[in-house]
Short mmCIF file of C-alpha atoms and ligand atoms in Angstrom, two decimals:
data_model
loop_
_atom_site.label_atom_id
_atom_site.label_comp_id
_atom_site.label_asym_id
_atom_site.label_seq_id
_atom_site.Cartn_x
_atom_site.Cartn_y
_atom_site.Cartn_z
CA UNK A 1 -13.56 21.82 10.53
CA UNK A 2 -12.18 25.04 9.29
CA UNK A 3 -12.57 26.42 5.48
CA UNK A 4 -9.47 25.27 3.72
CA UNK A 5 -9.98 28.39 1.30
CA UNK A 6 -10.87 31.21 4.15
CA UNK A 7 -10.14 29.68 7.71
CA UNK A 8 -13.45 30.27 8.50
CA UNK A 9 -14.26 28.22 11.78
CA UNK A 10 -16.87 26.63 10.57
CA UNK A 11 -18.58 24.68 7.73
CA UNK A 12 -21.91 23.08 7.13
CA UNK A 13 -22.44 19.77 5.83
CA UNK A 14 -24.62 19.49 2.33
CA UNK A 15 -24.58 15.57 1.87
CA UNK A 16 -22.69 12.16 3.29
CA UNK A 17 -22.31 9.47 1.52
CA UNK A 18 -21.00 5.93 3.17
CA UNK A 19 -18.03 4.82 0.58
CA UNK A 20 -19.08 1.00 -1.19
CA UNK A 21 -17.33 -0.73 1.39
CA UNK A 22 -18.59 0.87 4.04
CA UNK A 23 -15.08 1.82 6.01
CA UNK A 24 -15.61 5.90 5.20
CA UNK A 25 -17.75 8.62 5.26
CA UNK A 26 -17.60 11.56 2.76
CA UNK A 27 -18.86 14.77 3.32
CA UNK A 28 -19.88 17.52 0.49
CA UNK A 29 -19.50 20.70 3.16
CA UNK A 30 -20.22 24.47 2.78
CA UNK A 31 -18.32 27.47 4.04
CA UNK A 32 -21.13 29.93 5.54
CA UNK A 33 -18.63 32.49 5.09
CA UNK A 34 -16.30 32.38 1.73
CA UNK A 35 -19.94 30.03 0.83
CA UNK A 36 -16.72 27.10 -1.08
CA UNK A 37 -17.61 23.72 -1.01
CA UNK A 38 -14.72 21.31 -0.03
CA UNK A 39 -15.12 17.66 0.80
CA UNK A 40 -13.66 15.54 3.93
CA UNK A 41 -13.30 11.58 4.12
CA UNK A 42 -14.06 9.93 7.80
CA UNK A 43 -12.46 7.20 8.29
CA UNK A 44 -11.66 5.15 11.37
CA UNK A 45 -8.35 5.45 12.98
CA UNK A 46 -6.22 2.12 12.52
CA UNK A 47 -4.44 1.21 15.62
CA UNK A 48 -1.75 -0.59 16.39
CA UNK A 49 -1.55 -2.92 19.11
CA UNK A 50 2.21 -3.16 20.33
CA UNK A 51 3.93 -6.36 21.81
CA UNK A 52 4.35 -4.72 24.77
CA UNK A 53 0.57 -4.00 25.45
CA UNK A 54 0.14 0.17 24.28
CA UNK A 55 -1.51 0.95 21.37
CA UNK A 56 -0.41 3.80 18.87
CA UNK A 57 -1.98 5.25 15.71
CA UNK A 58 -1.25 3.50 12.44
CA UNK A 59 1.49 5.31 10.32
CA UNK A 60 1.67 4.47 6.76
CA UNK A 61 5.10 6.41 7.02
CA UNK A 62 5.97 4.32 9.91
CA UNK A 63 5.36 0.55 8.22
CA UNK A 64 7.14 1.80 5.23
CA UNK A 65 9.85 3.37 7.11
CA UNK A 66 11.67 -0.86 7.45
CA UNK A 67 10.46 -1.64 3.78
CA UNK A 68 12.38 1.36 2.70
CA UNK A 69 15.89 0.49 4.22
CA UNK A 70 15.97 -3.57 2.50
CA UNK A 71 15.12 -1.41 -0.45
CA UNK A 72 18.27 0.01 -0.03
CA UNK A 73 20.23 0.10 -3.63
CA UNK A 74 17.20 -1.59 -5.34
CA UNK A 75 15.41 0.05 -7.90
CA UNK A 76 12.55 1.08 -5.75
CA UNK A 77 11.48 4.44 -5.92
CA UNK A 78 9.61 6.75 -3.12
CA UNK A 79 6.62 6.51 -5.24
CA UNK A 80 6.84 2.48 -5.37
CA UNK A 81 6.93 2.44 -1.49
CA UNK A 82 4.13 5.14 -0.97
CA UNK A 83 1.87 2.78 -2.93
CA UNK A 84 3.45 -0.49 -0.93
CA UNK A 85 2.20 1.76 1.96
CA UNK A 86 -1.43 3.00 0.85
CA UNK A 87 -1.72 -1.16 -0.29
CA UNK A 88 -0.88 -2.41 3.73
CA UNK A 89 -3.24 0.24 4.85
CA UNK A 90 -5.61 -0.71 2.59
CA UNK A 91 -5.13 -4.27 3.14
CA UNK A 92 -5.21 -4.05 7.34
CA UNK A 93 -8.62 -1.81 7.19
CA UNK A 94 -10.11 -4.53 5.09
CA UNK A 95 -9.29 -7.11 7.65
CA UNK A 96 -11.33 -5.03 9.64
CA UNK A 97 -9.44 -5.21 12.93
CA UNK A 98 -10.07 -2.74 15.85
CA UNK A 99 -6.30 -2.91 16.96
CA UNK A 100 -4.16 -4.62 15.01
CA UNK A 101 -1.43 -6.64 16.16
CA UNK A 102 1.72 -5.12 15.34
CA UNK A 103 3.34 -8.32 13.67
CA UNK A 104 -0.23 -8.42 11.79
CA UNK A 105 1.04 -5.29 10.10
CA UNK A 106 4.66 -6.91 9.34
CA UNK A 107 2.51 -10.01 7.44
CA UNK A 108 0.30 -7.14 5.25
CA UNK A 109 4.13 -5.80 4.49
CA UNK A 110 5.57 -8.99 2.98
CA UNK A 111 3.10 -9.85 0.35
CA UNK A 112 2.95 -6.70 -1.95
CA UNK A 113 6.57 -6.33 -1.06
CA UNK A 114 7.88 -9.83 -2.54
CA UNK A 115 5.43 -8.55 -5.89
CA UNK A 116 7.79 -4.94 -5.93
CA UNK A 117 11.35 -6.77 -4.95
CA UNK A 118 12.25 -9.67 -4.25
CA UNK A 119 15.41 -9.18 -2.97
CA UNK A 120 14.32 -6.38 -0.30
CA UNK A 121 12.03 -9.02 0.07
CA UNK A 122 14.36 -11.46 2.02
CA UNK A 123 15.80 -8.78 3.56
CA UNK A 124 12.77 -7.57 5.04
CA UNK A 125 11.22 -11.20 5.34
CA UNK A 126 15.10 -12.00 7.29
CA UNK A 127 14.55 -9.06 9.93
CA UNK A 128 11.21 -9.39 10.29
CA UNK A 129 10.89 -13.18 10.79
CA UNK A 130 14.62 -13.09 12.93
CA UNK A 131 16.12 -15.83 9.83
CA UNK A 132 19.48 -17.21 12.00
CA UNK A 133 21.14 -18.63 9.30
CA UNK A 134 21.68 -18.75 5.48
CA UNK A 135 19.74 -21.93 5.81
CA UNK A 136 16.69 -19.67 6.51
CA UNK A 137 17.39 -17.59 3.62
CA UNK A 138 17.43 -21.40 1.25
CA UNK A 139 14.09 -22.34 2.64
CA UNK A 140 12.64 -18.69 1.91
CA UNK A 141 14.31 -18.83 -1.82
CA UNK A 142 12.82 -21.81 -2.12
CA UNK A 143 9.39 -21.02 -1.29
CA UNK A 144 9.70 -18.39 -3.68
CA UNK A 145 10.64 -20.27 -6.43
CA UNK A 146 7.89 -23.05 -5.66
CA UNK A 147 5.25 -20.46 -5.86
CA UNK A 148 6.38 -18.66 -9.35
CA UNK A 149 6.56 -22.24 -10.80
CA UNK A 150 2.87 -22.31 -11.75
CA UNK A 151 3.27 -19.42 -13.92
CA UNK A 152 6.86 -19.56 -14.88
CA UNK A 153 6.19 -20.97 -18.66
CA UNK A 154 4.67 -17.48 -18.91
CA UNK A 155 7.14 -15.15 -20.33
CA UNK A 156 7.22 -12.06 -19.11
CA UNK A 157 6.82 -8.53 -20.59
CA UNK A 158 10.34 -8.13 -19.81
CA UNK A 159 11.43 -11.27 -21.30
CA UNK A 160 8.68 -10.76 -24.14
CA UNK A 161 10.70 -7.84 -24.86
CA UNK A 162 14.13 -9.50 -24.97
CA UNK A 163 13.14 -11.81 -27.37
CA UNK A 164 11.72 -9.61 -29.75
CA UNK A 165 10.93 -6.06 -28.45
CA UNK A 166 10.29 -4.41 -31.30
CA UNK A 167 7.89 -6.75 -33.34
CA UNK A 168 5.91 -7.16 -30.27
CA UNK A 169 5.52 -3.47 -30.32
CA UNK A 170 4.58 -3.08 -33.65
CA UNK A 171 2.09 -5.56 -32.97
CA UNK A 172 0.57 -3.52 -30.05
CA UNK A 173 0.64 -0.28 -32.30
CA UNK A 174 -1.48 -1.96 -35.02
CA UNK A 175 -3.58 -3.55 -32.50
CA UNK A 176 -4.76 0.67 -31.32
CA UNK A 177 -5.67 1.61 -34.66
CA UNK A 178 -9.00 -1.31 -35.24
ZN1 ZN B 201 -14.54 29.86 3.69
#
């Protein structure tokens, strides 16, 4: 590994440490040269296991690359999908697979993606899961729906806000100063 500060070829480890759930390794390192500390994170490299039998390297850039055209005039910025992205990576090393199934990486998309929009949502969900007709699109909407029922008595923020933005504000401010 060379010195990020002199380009020194080499660099000597001080101290590893196994992260809490055990899928990385950090490293305190040394420069014997410039004699800067740096750290680097060892991690095991997700792979993807196409439907056609080859396996490629996991690209966060890649599964986001879809999610990013149904966001497509929604109000979904780049740092919204970067986090959509770190969350499916996050999500498929958890599952702890040693190749994952490419369509397994399409399912880790559509739950975090339906939280952000829910619109590029049923895009992505009509793509992804080939929906043939609008009828598709009713039986998704209406999945939807069923599961926001529990907590739709809930107002929310935005709503809160609708109904009385500013005394719920002044409520918050008073609540900081206790
Ligand atoms: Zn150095």
């Amino acid at each position: 590994m060379h010195c990020p500060y002199c380009r020194h070829t080499d660099s000597r480890v001080l101290d590893s440490r196994v992260s809490e759930d055990g899928t990385s390794i950090r490293r305190r390192r040394c420069c014997p040269k410039c004699e800067k500390r740096f750290t680097t994170v060892e991690a095991m490299q997700l792979t993807v296991l196409k439907r056609s039998g080859a396996t490629e390297p996991f690209s966060r850039e890649k599964a986001v690359a879809g999610v990013r055209k149904a966001c497509n005039g929604r109000p979904v910025s780049e740092d919204d999908l970067a986090r959509l992205g770190s969350c499916v990576e996050d999500e498929l090393r958890a599952a702890g697979w040693a190749e994952i199934p490419a369509n397994e990486v399409g399912l880790a998309i559509l739950g975090p993606l339906r939280e952000l929009d829910e619109v590029a949502y049923l895009r992505f969900a009509s793509v992804y899961r080939a929906f043939e007709s609008a009828e598709d699109f009713e039986t998704e909407i209406a999945l939807l729906r069923a599961e926001r029922a529990p907590t739709a008595d809930e107002p929310t923020y935005d709503e809160q806000a609708a109904a009385g933005g500013e005394r719920s504000a002044g409520t918050r401010g008073a609540e900081r100063h206790h």
